[in-house]
PDB file of C-alpha atoms and ligand atoms in Angstrom:
ATOM      1  CA  UNK A 262       0.965   6.765  -6.730  1.00 56.00           C
ATOM      2  CA  UNK A 263       4.410   5.675  -5.605  1.00 71.00           C
ATOM      3  CA  UNK A 264       7.576   5.676  -7.652  1.00 91.00           C
ATOM      4  CA  UNK A 265       8.951   2.607  -9.405  1.00 92.00           C
ATOM      5  CA  UNK A 266      11.983   1.034  -7.720  1.00 92.00           C
ATOM      6  CA  UNK A 267      14.931   1.469 -10.080  1.00 90.00           C
ATOM      7  CA  UNK A 268      17.498   2.195  -7.339  1.00 90.00           C
ATOM      8  CA  UNK A 269      19.800  -0.643  -8.417  1.00 90.00           C
ATOM      9  CA  UNK A 270      19.191  -0.477 -12.184  1.00 88.00           C
ATOM     10  CA  UNK A 271      22.432   1.302 -13.126  1.00 88.00           C
ATOM     11  CA  UNK A 272      25.838  -0.292 -12.468  1.00 87.00           C
ATOM     12  CA  UNK A 273      27.732   0.900  -9.350  1.00 87.00           C
ATOM     13  CA  UNK A 274      31.528   0.651  -9.089  1.00 86.00           C
ATOM     14  CA  UNK A 275      30.970  -0.177  -5.415  1.00 86.00           C
ATOM     15  CA  UNK A 276      27.630  -1.111  -3.872  1.00 85.00           C
ATOM     16  CA  UNK A 277      27.044   0.661  -0.548  1.00 84.00           C
ATOM     17  CA  UNK A 278      25.215  -1.014   2.342  1.00 87.00           C
ATOM     18  CA  UNK A 279      21.434  -0.721   2.108  1.00 88.00           C
ATOM     19  CA  UNK A 280      19.891   2.088   4.203  1.00 84.00           C
ATOM     20  CA  UNK A 281      16.276   3.138   4.788  1.00 92.00           C
ATOM     21  CA  UNK A 282      16.847   6.661   3.478  1.00 91.00           C
ATOM     22  CA  UNK A 283      14.742   9.133   1.494  1.00 94.00           C
ATOM     23  CA  UNK A 284      15.435   7.369  -1.845  1.00 94.00           C
ATOM     24  CA  UNK A 285      14.246   4.028  -0.441  1.00 92.00           C
ATOM     25  CA  UNK A 286      11.212   5.568   1.309  1.00 95.00           C
ATOM     26  CA  UNK A 287      10.103   7.073  -2.027  1.00 94.00           C
ATOM     27  CA  UNK A 288       9.967   3.695  -3.825  1.00 94.00           C
ATOM     28  CA  UNK A 289       9.321   1.445  -0.823  1.00 94.00           C
ATOM     29  CA  UNK A 290       5.751   0.242  -1.616  1.00 95.00           C
ATOM     30  CA  UNK A 291       6.860  -0.839  -5.110  1.00 94.00           C
ATOM     31  CA  UNK A 292      10.130  -2.344  -3.812  1.00 95.00           C
ATOM     32  CA  UNK A 293       8.581  -4.486  -1.092  1.00 97.00           C
ATOM     33  CA  UNK A 294       5.690  -5.722  -3.238  1.00 96.00           C
ATOM     34  CA  UNK A 295       8.043  -6.812  -6.045  1.00 95.00           C
ATOM     35  CA  UNK A 296      10.586  -8.333  -3.610  1.00 96.00           C
ATOM     36  CA  UNK A 297       8.625 -10.129  -0.886  1.00 98.00           C
ATOM     37  CA  UNK A 298       6.441 -12.982  -2.145  1.00 98.00           C
ATOM     38  CA  UNK A 299       3.045 -12.842  -0.456  1.00 98.00           C
ATOM     39  CA  UNK A 300       3.470  -9.330   0.970  1.00 98.00           C
ATOM     40  CA  UNK A 301      -0.055  -8.060   0.082  1.00 98.00           C
ATOM     41  CA  UNK A 302      -1.627 -11.219   1.594  1.00 98.00           C
ATOM     42  CA  UNK A 303       0.487 -10.890   4.742  1.00 98.00           C
ATOM     43  CA  UNK A 304      -0.483  -7.231   5.172  1.00 98.00           C
ATOM     44  CA  UNK A 305      -4.192  -7.908   4.772  1.00 98.00           C
ATOM     45  CA  UNK A 306      -3.989 -10.946   7.099  1.00 98.00           C
ATOM     46  CA  UNK A 307      -2.172  -8.980   9.820  1.00 98.00           C
ATOM     47  CA  UNK A 308      -5.305  -6.840  10.075  1.00 98.00           C
ATOM     48  CA  UNK A 309      -7.429  -9.959  10.358  1.00 98.00           C
ATOM     49  CA  UNK A 310      -5.180 -11.604  12.990  1.00 98.00           C
ATOM     50  CA  UNK A 311      -4.975  -8.383  15.010  1.00 98.00           C
ATOM     51  CA  UNK A 312      -8.767  -8.142  14.958  1.00 97.00           C
ATOM     52  CA  UNK A 313      -8.911 -11.580  16.628  1.00 98.00           C
ATOM     53  CA  UNK A 314      -6.450 -10.751  19.402  1.00 98.00           C
ATOM     54  CA  UNK A 315      -6.815  -7.004  20.057  1.00 98.00           C
ATOM     55  CA  UNK A 316      -8.181  -6.471  23.552  1.00 98.00           C
ATOM     56  CA  UNK A 317     -10.468  -3.540  24.366  1.00 97.00           C
ATOM     57  CA  UNK A 318      -8.601  -0.475  25.595  1.00 97.00           C
ATOM     58  CA  UNK A 319      -5.161  -1.894  24.782  1.00 98.00           C
ATOM     59  CA  UNK A 320      -2.172  -0.773  22.749  1.00 98.00           C
ATOM     60  CA  UNK A 321      -1.121  -2.428  19.470  1.00 98.00           C
ATOM     61  CA  UNK A 322       2.496  -1.964  18.382  1.00 98.00           C
ATOM     62  CA  UNK A 323       3.792  -1.979  14.799  1.00 98.00           C
ATOM     63  CA  UNK A 324       7.579  -2.201  15.253  1.00 98.00           C
ATOM     64  CA  UNK A 325       9.688  -1.200  12.248  1.00 98.00           C
ATOM     65  CA  UNK A 326       6.528   0.137  10.633  1.00 98.00           C
ATOM     66  CA  UNK A 327       8.175   1.656   7.497  1.00 98.00           C
ATOM     67  CA  UNK A 328       5.292   3.381   5.689  1.00 97.00           C
ATOM     68  CA  UNK A 329       2.687   1.827   7.981  1.00 98.00           C
ATOM     69  CA  UNK A 330       1.142  -0.777   5.672  1.00 98.00           C
ATOM     70  CA  UNK A 331       0.449  -3.152   8.611  1.00 98.00           C
ATOM     71  CA  UNK A 332      -0.832  -0.256  10.731  1.00 98.00           C
ATOM     72  CA  UNK A 333      -3.223   0.775   7.952  1.00 97.00           C
ATOM     73  CA  UNK A 334      -4.482  -2.797   7.633  1.00 98.00           C
ATOM     74  CA  UNK A 335      -5.086  -3.046  11.393  1.00 98.00           C
ATOM     75  CA  UNK A 336      -6.909   0.288  11.346  1.00 97.00           C
ATOM     76  CA  UNK A 337      -9.224  -1.180   8.688  1.00 94.00           C
ATOM     77  CA  UNK A 338      -9.859  -4.463  10.536  1.00 95.00           C
ATOM     78  CA  UNK A 339      -9.670  -3.951  14.308  1.00 96.00           C
ATOM     79  CA  UNK A 340     -12.925  -2.915  15.893  1.00 91.00           C
ATOM     80  CA  UNK A 341     -12.119  -3.504  19.600  1.00 89.00           C
ATOM     81  CA  UNK A 342     -13.271  -0.583  21.699  1.00 92.00           C
ATOM     82  CA  UNK A 343     -10.615   1.916  22.831  1.00 95.00           C
ATOM     83  CA  UNK A 344      -7.562   0.376  21.128  1.00 97.00           C
ATOM     84  CA  UNK A 345      -4.807   2.497  19.696  1.00 97.00           C
ATOM     85  CA  UNK A 346      -1.757   1.771  17.566  1.00 98.00           C
ATOM     86  CA  UNK A 347       1.796   2.925  18.183  1.00 98.00           C
ATOM     87  CA  UNK A 348       3.953   2.541  15.074  1.00 98.00           C
ATOM     88  CA  UNK A 349       7.715   2.900  15.542  1.00 98.00           C
ATOM     89  CA  UNK A 350      10.599   3.173  13.091  1.00 98.00           C
ATOM     90  CA  UNK A 351      14.124   4.535  13.433  1.00 98.00           C
ATOM     91  CA  UNK A 352      14.313   5.830   9.846  1.00 97.00           C
ATOM     92  CA  UNK A 353      13.169   9.451   9.769  1.00 97.00           C
ATOM     93  CA  UNK A 354      12.413   9.278   6.020  1.00 96.00           C
ATOM     94  CA  UNK A 355      10.002   6.377   6.661  1.00 97.00           C
ATOM     95  CA  UNK A 356       8.359   8.015   9.679  1.00 98.00           C
ATOM     96  CA  UNK A 357       7.638  11.263   7.814  1.00 97.00           C
ATOM     97  CA  UNK A 358       5.938   9.471   4.927  1.00 96.00           C
ATOM     98  CA  UNK A 359       4.160   7.058   7.259  1.00 98.00           C
ATOM     99  CA  UNK A 360       2.514  10.026   9.004  1.00 98.00           C
ATOM    100  CA  UNK A 361       1.378  11.405   5.632  1.00 96.00           C
ATOM    101  CA  UNK A 362      -0.147   8.037   4.640  1.00 96.00           C
ATOM    102  CA  UNK A 363      -2.059   7.820   7.925  1.00 96.00           C
ATOM    103  CA  UNK A 364      -3.434  11.340   7.502  1.00 95.00           C
ATOM    104  CA  UNK A 365      -4.593  10.320   4.011  1.00 95.00           C
ATOM    105  CA  UNK A 366      -6.232   7.219   5.499  1.00 95.00           C
ATOM    106  CA  UNK A 367      -7.980   9.362   8.144  1.00 92.00           C
ATOM    107  CA  UNK A 368      -9.616  11.263   5.310  1.00 91.00           C
ATOM    108  CA  UNK A 369     -10.885   8.024   3.751  1.00 92.00           C
ATOM    109  CA  UNK A 370     -12.058   5.982   6.748  1.00 87.00           C
ATOM    110  CA  UNK A 371     -14.508   7.136   9.355  1.00 83.00           C
ATOM    111  CA  UNK A 372     -13.597   6.183  12.917  1.00 82.00           C
ATOM    112  CA  UNK A 373     -10.283   4.551  12.028  1.00 87.00           C
ATOM    113  CA  UNK A 374      -8.346   3.337  15.073  1.00 94.00           C
ATOM    114  CA  UNK A 375      -6.150   6.148  16.440  1.00 95.00           C
ATOM    115  CA  UNK A 376      -2.504   5.678  15.452  1.00 97.00           C
ATOM    116  CA  UNK A 377       0.640   7.591  16.360  1.00 97.00           C
ATOM    117  CA  UNK A 378       3.986   7.265  14.619  1.00 98.00           C
ATOM    118  CA  UNK A 379       7.139   7.523  16.694  1.00 98.00           C
ATOM    119  CA  UNK A 380      10.772   7.851  15.592  1.00 98.00           C
ATOM    120  CA  UNK A 381      12.814   5.510  17.735  1.00 98.00           C
ATOM    121  CA  UNK A 382      14.939   2.416  18.097  1.00 98.00           C
ATOM    122  CA  UNK A 383      12.679  -0.532  18.896  1.00 98.00           C
ATOM    123  CA  UNK A 384      15.534  -2.200  20.802  1.00 97.00           C
ATOM    124  CA  UNK A 385      15.178  -1.040  24.388  1.00 89.00           C
ATOM    125  CA  UNK A 386      12.032   0.974  23.620  1.00 96.00           C
ATOM    126  CA  UNK A 387       9.876   1.193  26.785  1.00 97.00           C
ATOM    127  CA  UNK A 388       6.887  -0.850  25.619  1.00 98.00           C
ATOM    128  CA  UNK A 389       3.665  -0.503  27.604  1.00 97.00           C
ATOM    129  CA  UNK A 390       1.096  -3.247  28.247  1.00 98.00           C
ATOM    130  CA  UNK A 391      -0.216  -4.324  24.838  1.00 98.00           C
ATOM    131  CA  UNK A 392      -2.343  -7.041  23.248  1.00 98.00           C
ATOM    132  CA  UNK A 393      -0.794  -7.310  19.749  1.00 98.00           C
ATOM    133  CA  UNK A 394       2.747  -6.643  18.534  1.00 98.00           C
ATOM    134  CA  UNK A 395       3.720  -6.740  14.858  1.00 98.00           C
ATOM    135  CA  UNK A 396       7.290  -7.286  13.656  1.00 98.00           C
ATOM    136  CA  UNK A 397       6.653  -7.488   9.916  1.00 98.00           C
ATOM    137  CA  UNK A 398      10.062  -8.150   8.288  1.00 98.00           C
ATOM    138  CA  UNK A 399      11.846  -6.027  10.919  1.00 98.00           C
ATOM    139  CA  UNK A 400      13.631  -8.483  13.253  1.00 98.00           C
ATOM    140  CA  UNK A 401      15.966  -9.536  10.418  1.00 98.00           C
ATOM    141  CA  UNK A 402      17.413  -5.981  10.457  1.00 97.00           C
ATOM    142  CA  UNK A 403      18.034  -5.987  14.235  1.00 98.00           C
ATOM    143  CA  UNK A 404      21.552  -7.022  15.315  1.00 97.00           C
ATOM    144  CA  UNK A 405      21.465 -10.802  16.023  1.00 97.00           C
ATOM    145  CA  UNK A 406      22.811 -10.301  19.559  1.00 98.00           C
ATOM    146  CA  UNK A 407      19.914  -7.929  20.335  1.00 98.00           C
ATOM    147  CA  UNK A 408      17.080 -10.103  19.010  1.00 98.00           C
ATOM    148  CA  UNK A 409      16.452 -12.161  22.172  1.00 98.00           C
ATOM    149  CA  UNK A 410      16.402  -9.031  24.352  1.00 98.00           C
ATOM    150  CA  UNK A 411      13.844  -7.401  22.052  1.00 98.00           C
ATOM    151  CA  UNK A 412      11.585 -10.478  22.010  1.00 98.00           C
ATOM    152  CA  UNK A 413      11.835 -10.806  25.802  1.00 98.00           C
ATOM    153  CA  UNK A 414      10.745  -7.178  26.259  1.00 98.00           C
ATOM    154  CA  UNK A 415       7.839  -7.759  23.869  1.00 98.00           C
ATOM    155  CA  UNK A 416       6.823 -10.913  25.759  1.00 98.00           C
ATOM    156  CA  UNK A 417       6.919  -9.031  29.077  1.00 98.00           C
ATOM    157  CA  UNK A 418       4.780  -6.204  27.692  1.00 98.00           C
ATOM    158  CA  UNK A 419       2.121  -8.509  26.200  1.00 98.00           C
ATOM    159  CA  UNK A 420      -1.085  -8.987  28.198  1.00 98.00           C
ATOM    160  CA  UNK A 421      -2.266 -12.552  28.880  1.00 98.00           C
ATOM    161  CA  UNK A 422      -3.793 -13.815  25.622  1.00 98.00           C
ATOM    162  CA  UNK A 423      -1.703 -11.364  23.595  1.00 98.00           C
ATOM    163  CA  UNK A 424       0.252 -12.273  20.452  1.00 98.00           C
ATOM    164  CA  UNK A 425       3.319 -11.335  18.463  1.00 98.00           C
ATOM    165  CA  UNK A 426       2.992 -11.522  14.670  1.00 98.00           C
ATOM    166  CA  UNK A 427       6.506 -12.134  13.339  1.00 98.00           C
ATOM    167  CA  UNK A 428       7.249 -12.152   9.597  1.00 98.00           C
ATOM    168  CA  UNK A 429      10.739 -12.916   8.317  1.00 98.00           C
ATOM    169  CA  UNK A 430      12.770 -14.052   5.345  1.00 98.00           C
ATOM    170  CA  UNK A 431      14.045 -17.531   6.253  1.00 98.00           C
ATOM    171  CA  UNK A 432      17.329 -19.340   5.896  1.00 98.00           C
ATOM    172  CA  UNK A 433      17.341 -23.129   5.660  1.00 98.00           C
ATOM    173  CA  UNK A 434      19.912 -25.423   7.264  1.00 97.00           C
ATOM    174  CA  UNK A 435      19.454 -27.941   4.436  1.00 98.00           C
ATOM    175  CA  UNK A 436      21.569 -26.658   1.525  1.00 98.00           C
ATOM    176  CA  UNK A 437      19.282 -28.103  -1.167  1.00 98.00           C
ATOM    177  CA  UNK A 438      16.233 -26.387   0.318  1.00 98.00           C
ATOM    178  CA  UNK A 439      18.181 -23.135   0.702  1.00 98.00           C
ATOM    179  CA  UNK A 440      19.349 -23.217  -2.936  1.00 98.00           C
ATOM    180  CA  UNK A 441      15.966 -24.200  -4.339  1.00 98.00           C
ATOM    181  CA  UNK A 442      13.975 -21.492  -2.509  1.00 98.00           C
ATOM    182  CA  UNK A 443      16.655 -18.854  -3.137  1.00 97.00           C
ATOM    183  CA  UNK A 444      16.517 -19.591  -6.882  1.00 97.00           C
ATOM    184  CA  UNK A 445      12.721 -19.419  -6.832  1.00 98.00           C
ATOM    185  CA  UNK A 446      12.913 -16.078  -5.034  1.00 97.00           C
ATOM    186  CA  UNK A 447      15.189 -14.698  -7.778  1.00 96.00           C
ATOM    187  CA  UNK A 448      12.715 -16.051 -10.354  1.00 97.00           C
ATOM    188  CA  UNK A 449       9.935 -14.193  -8.480  1.00 98.00           C
ATOM    189  CA  UNK A 450      11.965 -10.965  -8.699  1.00 97.00           C
ATOM    190  CA  UNK A 451      12.707 -11.489 -12.412  1.00 96.00           C
ATOM    191  CA  UNK A 452       9.013 -12.116 -13.057  1.00 97.00           C
ATOM    192  CA  UNK A 453       8.332  -8.787 -11.347  1.00 96.00           C
ATOM    193  CA  UNK A 454      10.610  -6.961 -13.774  1.00 95.00           C
ATOM    194  CA  UNK A 455      13.936  -6.800 -11.897  1.00 94.00           C
ATOM    195  CA  UNK A 456      17.012  -7.348 -14.091  1.00 91.00           C
ATOM    196  CA  UNK A 457      19.944  -9.634 -13.203  1.00 91.00           C
ATOM    197  CA  UNK A 458      21.980  -6.488 -12.411  1.00 90.00           C
ATOM    198  CA  UNK A 459      19.308  -5.126 -10.064  1.00 90.00           C
ATOM    199  CA  UNK A 460      18.994  -8.476  -8.289  1.00 91.00           C
ATOM    200  CA  UNK A 461      22.777  -8.834  -7.891  1.00 87.00           C
ATOM    201  CA  UNK A 462      23.394  -5.251  -6.709  1.00 87.00           C
ATOM    202  CA  UNK A 463      20.462  -5.357  -4.224  1.00 90.00           C
ATOM    203  CA  UNK A 464      21.822  -8.651  -2.877  1.00 90.00           C
ATOM    204  CA  UNK A 465      25.278  -7.081  -2.257  1.00 89.00           C
ATOM    205  CA  UNK A 466      23.706  -4.004  -0.666  1.00 90.00           C
ATOM    206  CA  UNK A 467      21.576  -5.980   1.752  1.00 92.00           C
ATOM    207  CA  UNK A 468      23.790  -8.941   2.685  1.00 92.00           C
ATOM    208  CA  UNK A 469      25.520  -7.190   5.619  1.00 89.00           C
ATOM    209  CA  UNK A 470      22.377  -5.421   6.798  1.00 93.00           C
ATOM    210  CA  UNK A 471      19.629  -8.045   6.692  1.00 94.00           C
ATOM    211  CA  UNK A 472      20.570 -11.296   8.444  1.00 96.00           C
ATOM    212  CA  UNK A 473      17.840 -13.968   8.278  1.00 98.00           C
ATOM    213  CA  UNK A 474      17.557 -16.888  10.719  1.00 98.00           C
ATOM    214  CA  UNK A 475      16.159 -20.386  10.232  1.00 98.00           C
ATOM    215  CA  UNK A 476      12.637 -21.262  11.395  1.00 98.00           C
ATOM    216  CA  UNK A 477      14.216 -23.433  14.116  1.00 98.00           C
ATOM    217  CA  UNK A 478      16.280 -20.465  15.393  1.00 98.00           C
ATOM    218  CA  UNK A 479      13.112 -18.349  15.550  1.00 98.00           C
ATOM    219  CA  UNK A 480      11.160 -21.016  17.387  1.00 98.00           C
ATOM    220  CA  UNK A 481      13.987 -21.589  19.878  1.00 98.00           C
ATOM    221  CA  UNK A 482      14.422 -17.842  20.512  1.00 98.00           C
ATOM    222  CA  UNK A 483      10.681 -17.323  20.951  1.00 98.00           C
ATOM    223  CA  UNK A 484      10.663 -20.096  23.580  1.00 98.00           C
ATOM    224  CA  UNK A 485      13.648 -18.525  25.343  1.00 98.00           C
ATOM    225  CA  UNK A 486      11.861 -15.178  25.350  1.00 98.00           C
ATOM    226  CA  UNK A 487       8.975 -16.816  27.215  1.00 98.00           C
ATOM    227  CA  UNK A 488       6.352 -17.396  24.501  1.00 98.00           C
ATOM    228  CA  UNK A 489       4.329 -20.550  25.231  1.00 98.00           C
ATOM    229  CA  UNK A 490       4.037 -21.629  21.602  1.00 96.00           C
ATOM    230  CA  UNK A 491       4.526 -20.306  18.105  1.00 97.00           C
ATOM    231  CA  UNK A 492       3.450 -21.507  14.697  1.00 98.00           C
ATOM    232  CA  UNK A 493       3.676 -20.511  11.057  1.00 98.00           C
ATOM    233  CA  UNK A 494       0.456 -19.192   9.535  1.00 98.00           C
ATOM    234  CA  UNK A 495       1.914 -18.232   6.131  1.00 98.00           C
ATOM    235  CA  UNK A 496       4.845 -19.199   3.939  1.00 98.00           C
ATOM    236  CA  UNK A 497       5.596 -18.336   0.329  1.00 98.00           C
ATOM    237  CA  UNK A 498       9.007 -19.495  -0.894  1.00 98.00           C
ATOM    238  CA  UNK A 499      11.606 -18.376   1.688  1.00 98.00           C
ATOM    239  CA  UNK A 500       9.346 -15.812   3.387  1.00 98.00           C
ATOM    240  CA  UNK A 501       7.157 -16.693   6.316  1.00 98.00           C
ATOM    241  CA  UNK A 502       4.989 -15.258   9.036  1.00 98.00           C
ATOM    242  CA  UNK A 503       4.419 -16.711  12.504  1.00 98.00           C
ATOM    243  CA  UNK A 504       2.152 -16.114  15.457  1.00 98.00           C
ATOM    244  CA  UNK A 505       3.775 -16.375  18.885  1.00 98.00           C
ATOM    245  CA  UNK A 506       1.401 -16.777  21.827  1.00 98.00           C
ATOM    246  CA  UNK A 507       1.925 -15.570  25.395  1.00 97.00           C
TER     247      UNK A 507
HETATM  248  C1  GEK B 695       5.812  -3.238   6.523  1.00 94.30           C
HETATM  249  N1  GEK B 695       6.954  -3.508   8.664  1.00 94.30           N
HETATM  250  O1  GEK B 695       5.721  -2.714   5.398  1.00 94.30           O
HETATM  251  N2  GEK B 695      14.328   0.288  15.331  1.00 94.30           N
HETATM  252  C2  GEK B 695      13.297   0.778  14.603  1.00 94.30           C
HETATM  253  N3  GEK B 695      13.083   0.467  13.298  1.00 94.30           N
HETATM  254  C3  GEK B 695      13.952  -0.370  12.717  1.00 94.30           C
HETATM  255  C4  GEK B 695      15.054  -0.912  13.410  1.00 94.30           C
HETATM  256  C5  GEK B 695      15.220  -0.556  14.779  1.00 94.30           C
HETATM  257  N4  GEK B 695      16.245  -1.016  15.502  1.00 94.30           N
HETATM  258  N5  GEK B 695      15.762  -1.706  12.560  1.00 94.30           N
HETATM  259  C6  GEK B 695      15.120  -1.651  11.361  1.00 94.30           C
HETATM  260  N6  GEK B 695      14.042  -0.835  11.462  1.00 94.30           N
HETATM  261  C7  GEK B 695       7.054  -2.934   7.327  1.00 94.30           C
HETATM  262  C8  GEK B 695       8.290  -3.374   6.598  1.00 94.30           C
HETATM  263  S1  GEK B 695      11.054  -2.994   6.531  1.00 94.30           S
HETATM  264  C9  GEK B 695      11.399  -4.523   5.838  1.00 94.30           C
HETATM  265  C10 GEK B 695       9.546  -3.337   7.444  1.00 94.30           C
HETATM  266  C11 GEK B 695      12.133  -4.502   4.553  1.00 94.30           C
HETATM  267  C12 GEK B 695      13.077  -0.515  10.412  1.00 94.30           C
HETATM  268  C13 GEK B 695      13.679   0.052   9.134  1.00 94.30           C
HETATM  269  O2  GEK B 695      13.922   1.441   9.232  1.00 94.30           O
HETATM  270  C14 GEK B 695      12.602  -0.314   8.099  1.00 94.30           C
HETATM  271  O3  GEK B 695      11.678   0.732   7.912  1.00 94.30           O
HETATM  272  C15 GEK B 695      11.924  -1.550   8.688  1.00 94.30           C
HETATM  273  O4  GEK B 695      12.469  -1.716  10.007  1.00 94.30           O
HETATM  274  C16 GEK B 695      12.158  -2.826   7.889  1.00 94.30           C
HETATM  275  O5  GEK B 695       4.940  -3.968   7.009  1.00 94.30           O
HETATM  276  O6  GEK B 695      12.480  -3.433   4.026  1.00 94.30           O
HETATM  277  O7  GEK B 695      12.424  -5.656   4.006  1.00 94.30           O
END
């Protein structure tokens, strides 16, 4: 059982920037499920996609793993011989809990894929040859000027035939589309029990920390990083997930 996210339910005189600290780690599964439309489908599908592209004896990376939901899904789905997962996050509170979740999963699944959890900054991390890389709602938290470098390093580390699974909140250049999907996203949060105060305070906390791009910016950057083609495989409101091919 995880705690209910009520971190923004009481009024603050000043809303501090959002941080992945112990308080957030405690409520994270509830927070992300009630905030990201399609999250459970994306998590389950990441396992399925990874099972298609994982190459025997290769590494799979889960970058910005938080509590390891994508890692757990891949451990359930991937059956390629000799693969192992390296999950990385720079928030110690997330890493600690992620390790606990994986130990709990070990007790439930026989022969789950081996997975290690590393505390580290994914920007500049020395990635080894790998067949699948997951950036599930992580790139949007990386400084914009560091995003191309990170994607280029991922592209260089990927084996021929390898893929990057990239999920992000999207911005839209067309103001009507932006407004319409933003409003629908707030409606999604209201329907999941968040109050107007919670929605407003979370928005102020996150606006300097999470900086979404447009789909066109992603596609352009993926090309610049050396991916041959990329396409969307999922979109719900202003949240999408793409596959980028080597
Ligand atoms: C999931 N993928 O549930 N280095 C390492 N970790 C980072 C960095 C960085 N430079 N920047 C941010 N993070 C997860 C959800 S959450 C998305 C990912 C969200 C980490 C950060 O600590 C956090 O755990 C994660 O990226 C983003 O499938 O909260 O909307």
